[in-house]
CSV table of C-alpha atoms in Angstrom, one decimal:
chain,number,residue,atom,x,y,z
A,48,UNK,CA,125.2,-221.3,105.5
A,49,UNK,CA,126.7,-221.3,102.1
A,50,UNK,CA,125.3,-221.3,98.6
A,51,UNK,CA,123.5,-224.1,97.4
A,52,UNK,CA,125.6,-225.9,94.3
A,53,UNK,CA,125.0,-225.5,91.0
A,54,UNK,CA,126.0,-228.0,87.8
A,55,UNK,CA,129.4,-227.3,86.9
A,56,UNK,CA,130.5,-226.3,90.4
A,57,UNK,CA,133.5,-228.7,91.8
A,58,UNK,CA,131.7,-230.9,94.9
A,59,UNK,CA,133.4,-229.8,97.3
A,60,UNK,CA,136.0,-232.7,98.8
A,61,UNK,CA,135.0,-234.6,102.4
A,62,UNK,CA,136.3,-237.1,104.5
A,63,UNK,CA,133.9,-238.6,107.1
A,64,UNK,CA,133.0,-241.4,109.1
A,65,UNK,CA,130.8,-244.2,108.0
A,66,UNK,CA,128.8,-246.2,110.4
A,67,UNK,CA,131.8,-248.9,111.4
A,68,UNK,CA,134.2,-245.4,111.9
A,69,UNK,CA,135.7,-246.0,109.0
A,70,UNK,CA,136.6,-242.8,107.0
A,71,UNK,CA,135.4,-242.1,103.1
A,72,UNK,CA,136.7,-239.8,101.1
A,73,UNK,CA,134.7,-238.1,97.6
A,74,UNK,CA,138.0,-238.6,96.0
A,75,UNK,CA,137.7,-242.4,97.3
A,76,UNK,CA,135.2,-242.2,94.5
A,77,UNK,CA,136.8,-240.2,91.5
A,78,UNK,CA,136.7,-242.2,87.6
A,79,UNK,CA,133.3,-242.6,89.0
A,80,UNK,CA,129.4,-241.0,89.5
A,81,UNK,CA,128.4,-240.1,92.9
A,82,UNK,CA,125.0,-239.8,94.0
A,83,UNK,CA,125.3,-238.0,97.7
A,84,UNK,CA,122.1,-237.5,99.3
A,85,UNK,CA,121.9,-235.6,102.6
A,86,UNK,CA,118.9,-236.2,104.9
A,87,UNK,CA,117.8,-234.9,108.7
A,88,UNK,CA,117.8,-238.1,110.8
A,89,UNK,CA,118.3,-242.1,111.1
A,90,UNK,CA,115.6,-243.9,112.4
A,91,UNK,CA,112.7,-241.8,111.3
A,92,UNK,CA,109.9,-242.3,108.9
A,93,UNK,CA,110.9,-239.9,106.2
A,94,UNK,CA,114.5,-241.0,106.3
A,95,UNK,CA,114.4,-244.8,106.5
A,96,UNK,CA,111.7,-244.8,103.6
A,97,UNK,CA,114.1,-242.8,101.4
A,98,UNK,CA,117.3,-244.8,102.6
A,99,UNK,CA,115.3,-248.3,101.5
A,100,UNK,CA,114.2,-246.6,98.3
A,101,UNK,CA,118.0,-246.3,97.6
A,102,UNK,CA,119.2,-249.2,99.0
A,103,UNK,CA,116.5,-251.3,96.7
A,104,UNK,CA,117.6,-249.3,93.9
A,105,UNK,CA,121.6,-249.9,94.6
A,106,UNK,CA,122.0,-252.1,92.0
A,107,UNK,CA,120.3,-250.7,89.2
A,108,UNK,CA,121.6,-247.2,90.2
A,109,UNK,CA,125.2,-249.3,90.4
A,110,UNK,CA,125.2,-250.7,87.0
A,111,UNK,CA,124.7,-247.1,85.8
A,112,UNK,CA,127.5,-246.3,87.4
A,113,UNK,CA,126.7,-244.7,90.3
A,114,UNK,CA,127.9,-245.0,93.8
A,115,UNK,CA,125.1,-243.6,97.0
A,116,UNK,CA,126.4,-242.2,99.7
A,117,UNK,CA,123.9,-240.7,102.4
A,118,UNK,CA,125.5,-237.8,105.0
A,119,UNK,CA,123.7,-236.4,108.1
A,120,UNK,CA,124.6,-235.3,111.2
A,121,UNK,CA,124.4,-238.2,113.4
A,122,UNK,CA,127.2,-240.3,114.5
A,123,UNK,CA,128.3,-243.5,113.6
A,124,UNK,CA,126.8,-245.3,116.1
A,125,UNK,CA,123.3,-244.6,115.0
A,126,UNK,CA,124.2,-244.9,111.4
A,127,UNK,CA,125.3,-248.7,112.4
A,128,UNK,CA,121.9,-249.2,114.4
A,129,UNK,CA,120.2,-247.6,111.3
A,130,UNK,CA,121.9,-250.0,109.1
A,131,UNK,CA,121.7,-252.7,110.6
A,132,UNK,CA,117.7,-252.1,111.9
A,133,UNK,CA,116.9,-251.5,108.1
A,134,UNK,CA,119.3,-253.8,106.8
A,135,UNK,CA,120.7,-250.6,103.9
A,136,UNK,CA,123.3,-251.5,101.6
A,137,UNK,CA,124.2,-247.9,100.7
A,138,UNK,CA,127.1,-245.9,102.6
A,139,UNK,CA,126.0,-243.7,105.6
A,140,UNK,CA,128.3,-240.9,106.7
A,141,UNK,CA,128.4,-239.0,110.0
A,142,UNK,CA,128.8,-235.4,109.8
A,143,UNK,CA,127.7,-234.3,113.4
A,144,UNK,CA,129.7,-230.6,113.3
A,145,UNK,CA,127.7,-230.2,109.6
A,146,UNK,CA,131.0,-229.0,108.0
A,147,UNK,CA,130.0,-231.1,104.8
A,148,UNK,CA,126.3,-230.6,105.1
A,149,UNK,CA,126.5,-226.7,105.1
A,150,UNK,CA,129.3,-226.9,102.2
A,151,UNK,CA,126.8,-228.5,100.2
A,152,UNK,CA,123.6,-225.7,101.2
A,153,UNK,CA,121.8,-228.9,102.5
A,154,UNK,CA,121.9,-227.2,105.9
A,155,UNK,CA,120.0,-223.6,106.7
A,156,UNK,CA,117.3,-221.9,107.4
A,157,UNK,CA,114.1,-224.0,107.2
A,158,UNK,CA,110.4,-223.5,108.1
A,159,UNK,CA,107.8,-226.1,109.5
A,160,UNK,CA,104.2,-224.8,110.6
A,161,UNK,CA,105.1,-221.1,110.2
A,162,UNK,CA,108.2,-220.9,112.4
A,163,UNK,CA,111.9,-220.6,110.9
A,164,UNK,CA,114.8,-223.0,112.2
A,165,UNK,CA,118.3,-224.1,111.2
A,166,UNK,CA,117.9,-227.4,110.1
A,167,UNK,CA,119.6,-229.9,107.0
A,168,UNK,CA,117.4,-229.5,103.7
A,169,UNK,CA,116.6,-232.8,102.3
A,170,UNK,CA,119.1,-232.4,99.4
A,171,UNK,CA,120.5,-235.0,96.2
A,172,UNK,CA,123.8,-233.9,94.2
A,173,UNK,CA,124.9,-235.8,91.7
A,174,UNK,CA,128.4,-235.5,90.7
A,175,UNK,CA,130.4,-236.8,87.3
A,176,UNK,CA,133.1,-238.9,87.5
A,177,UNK,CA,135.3,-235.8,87.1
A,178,UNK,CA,134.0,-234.5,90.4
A,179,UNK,CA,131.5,-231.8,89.1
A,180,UNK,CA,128.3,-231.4,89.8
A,181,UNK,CA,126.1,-232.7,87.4
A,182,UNK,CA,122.7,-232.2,89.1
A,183,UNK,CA,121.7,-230.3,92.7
A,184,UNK,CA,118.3,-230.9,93.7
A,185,UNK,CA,116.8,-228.9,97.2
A,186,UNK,CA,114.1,-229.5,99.3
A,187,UNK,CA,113.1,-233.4,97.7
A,188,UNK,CA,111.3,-235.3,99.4
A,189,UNK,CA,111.6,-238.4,101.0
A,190,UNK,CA,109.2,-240.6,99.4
A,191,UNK,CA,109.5,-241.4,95.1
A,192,UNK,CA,112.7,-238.8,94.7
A,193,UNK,CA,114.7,-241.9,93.7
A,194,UNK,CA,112.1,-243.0,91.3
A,195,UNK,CA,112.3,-239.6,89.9
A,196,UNK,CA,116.1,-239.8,89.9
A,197,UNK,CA,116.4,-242.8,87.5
A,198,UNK,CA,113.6,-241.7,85.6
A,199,UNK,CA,116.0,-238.1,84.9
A,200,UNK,CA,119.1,-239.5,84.3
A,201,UNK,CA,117.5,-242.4,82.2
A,202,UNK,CA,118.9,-245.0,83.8
């Protein structure tokens, strides 16, 4: 489990598969903002209600300049059956082995009804168009954090 990232840090680089197999790069997206949200699974509650909230933001969050991408560790297949079941418009990414999820501190130790577990952190970083993190926010939750996102950066 690594450190969780602090504004300044570099985001670290990835390259994963979105929901068609298709691999995206951060650097894909350098010259401009990234918004990278990580979440637990597709095809839940908390995480489709977050994923709509984002995709029926897209275009104001877009026009500010900012590009979504959402990671978990599913794989593409169920990112394309999440997509298509909630008809989202912003990027999914597979990260099944966690490789980006933990280099991010959006997976560790967790605790639900008084018992610990290893599990991803619901977790937003938003990085500049240089590639720094400008904002990392932990443990959001699923419901009114992009509200509260465009409310922050003023959008």
């Amino acid at each position: 489990m690594s450190e969780r990232l602090q504004p300044g840090d570099v985001a670290p680089d990835f390259t994963l598969p979105d929901a068609d197999g298709n691999e995206v790069s951060l650097a894909d997206h350098k010259g401009r903002k990234v918004i990278v949200y990580f979440y637990p699974a597709a095809l839940t509650p908390g995480c489709t209600k977050q994923a709509c909230d984002f995709t029926d933001n897209l275009d104001v969050l877009a026009g500010a300049g900012y590009d979504v991408i959402g990671i978990s560790p599913d794989k593409p297949e169920k990112l394309a059956k999440f997509r298509e079941k909630e008809s989202l418009k912003v990027t999914l990414l597979a990260d099944p082995d966690k490789t980006v999820l933990d280099a991010y501190g959006a997976y560790g130790e967790k605790m639900n009804y008084g018992k610990k577990y290893l599990g991803v952190i619901r977790s937003t970083v938003i990085i500049d168009e240089e590639g720094k993190v400008e904002r990392a926010l932990y443990n959001v939750r699923a419901t009114g954090h992009v509200a509260k996102i465009i409310k922050d950066l003023a959008i």
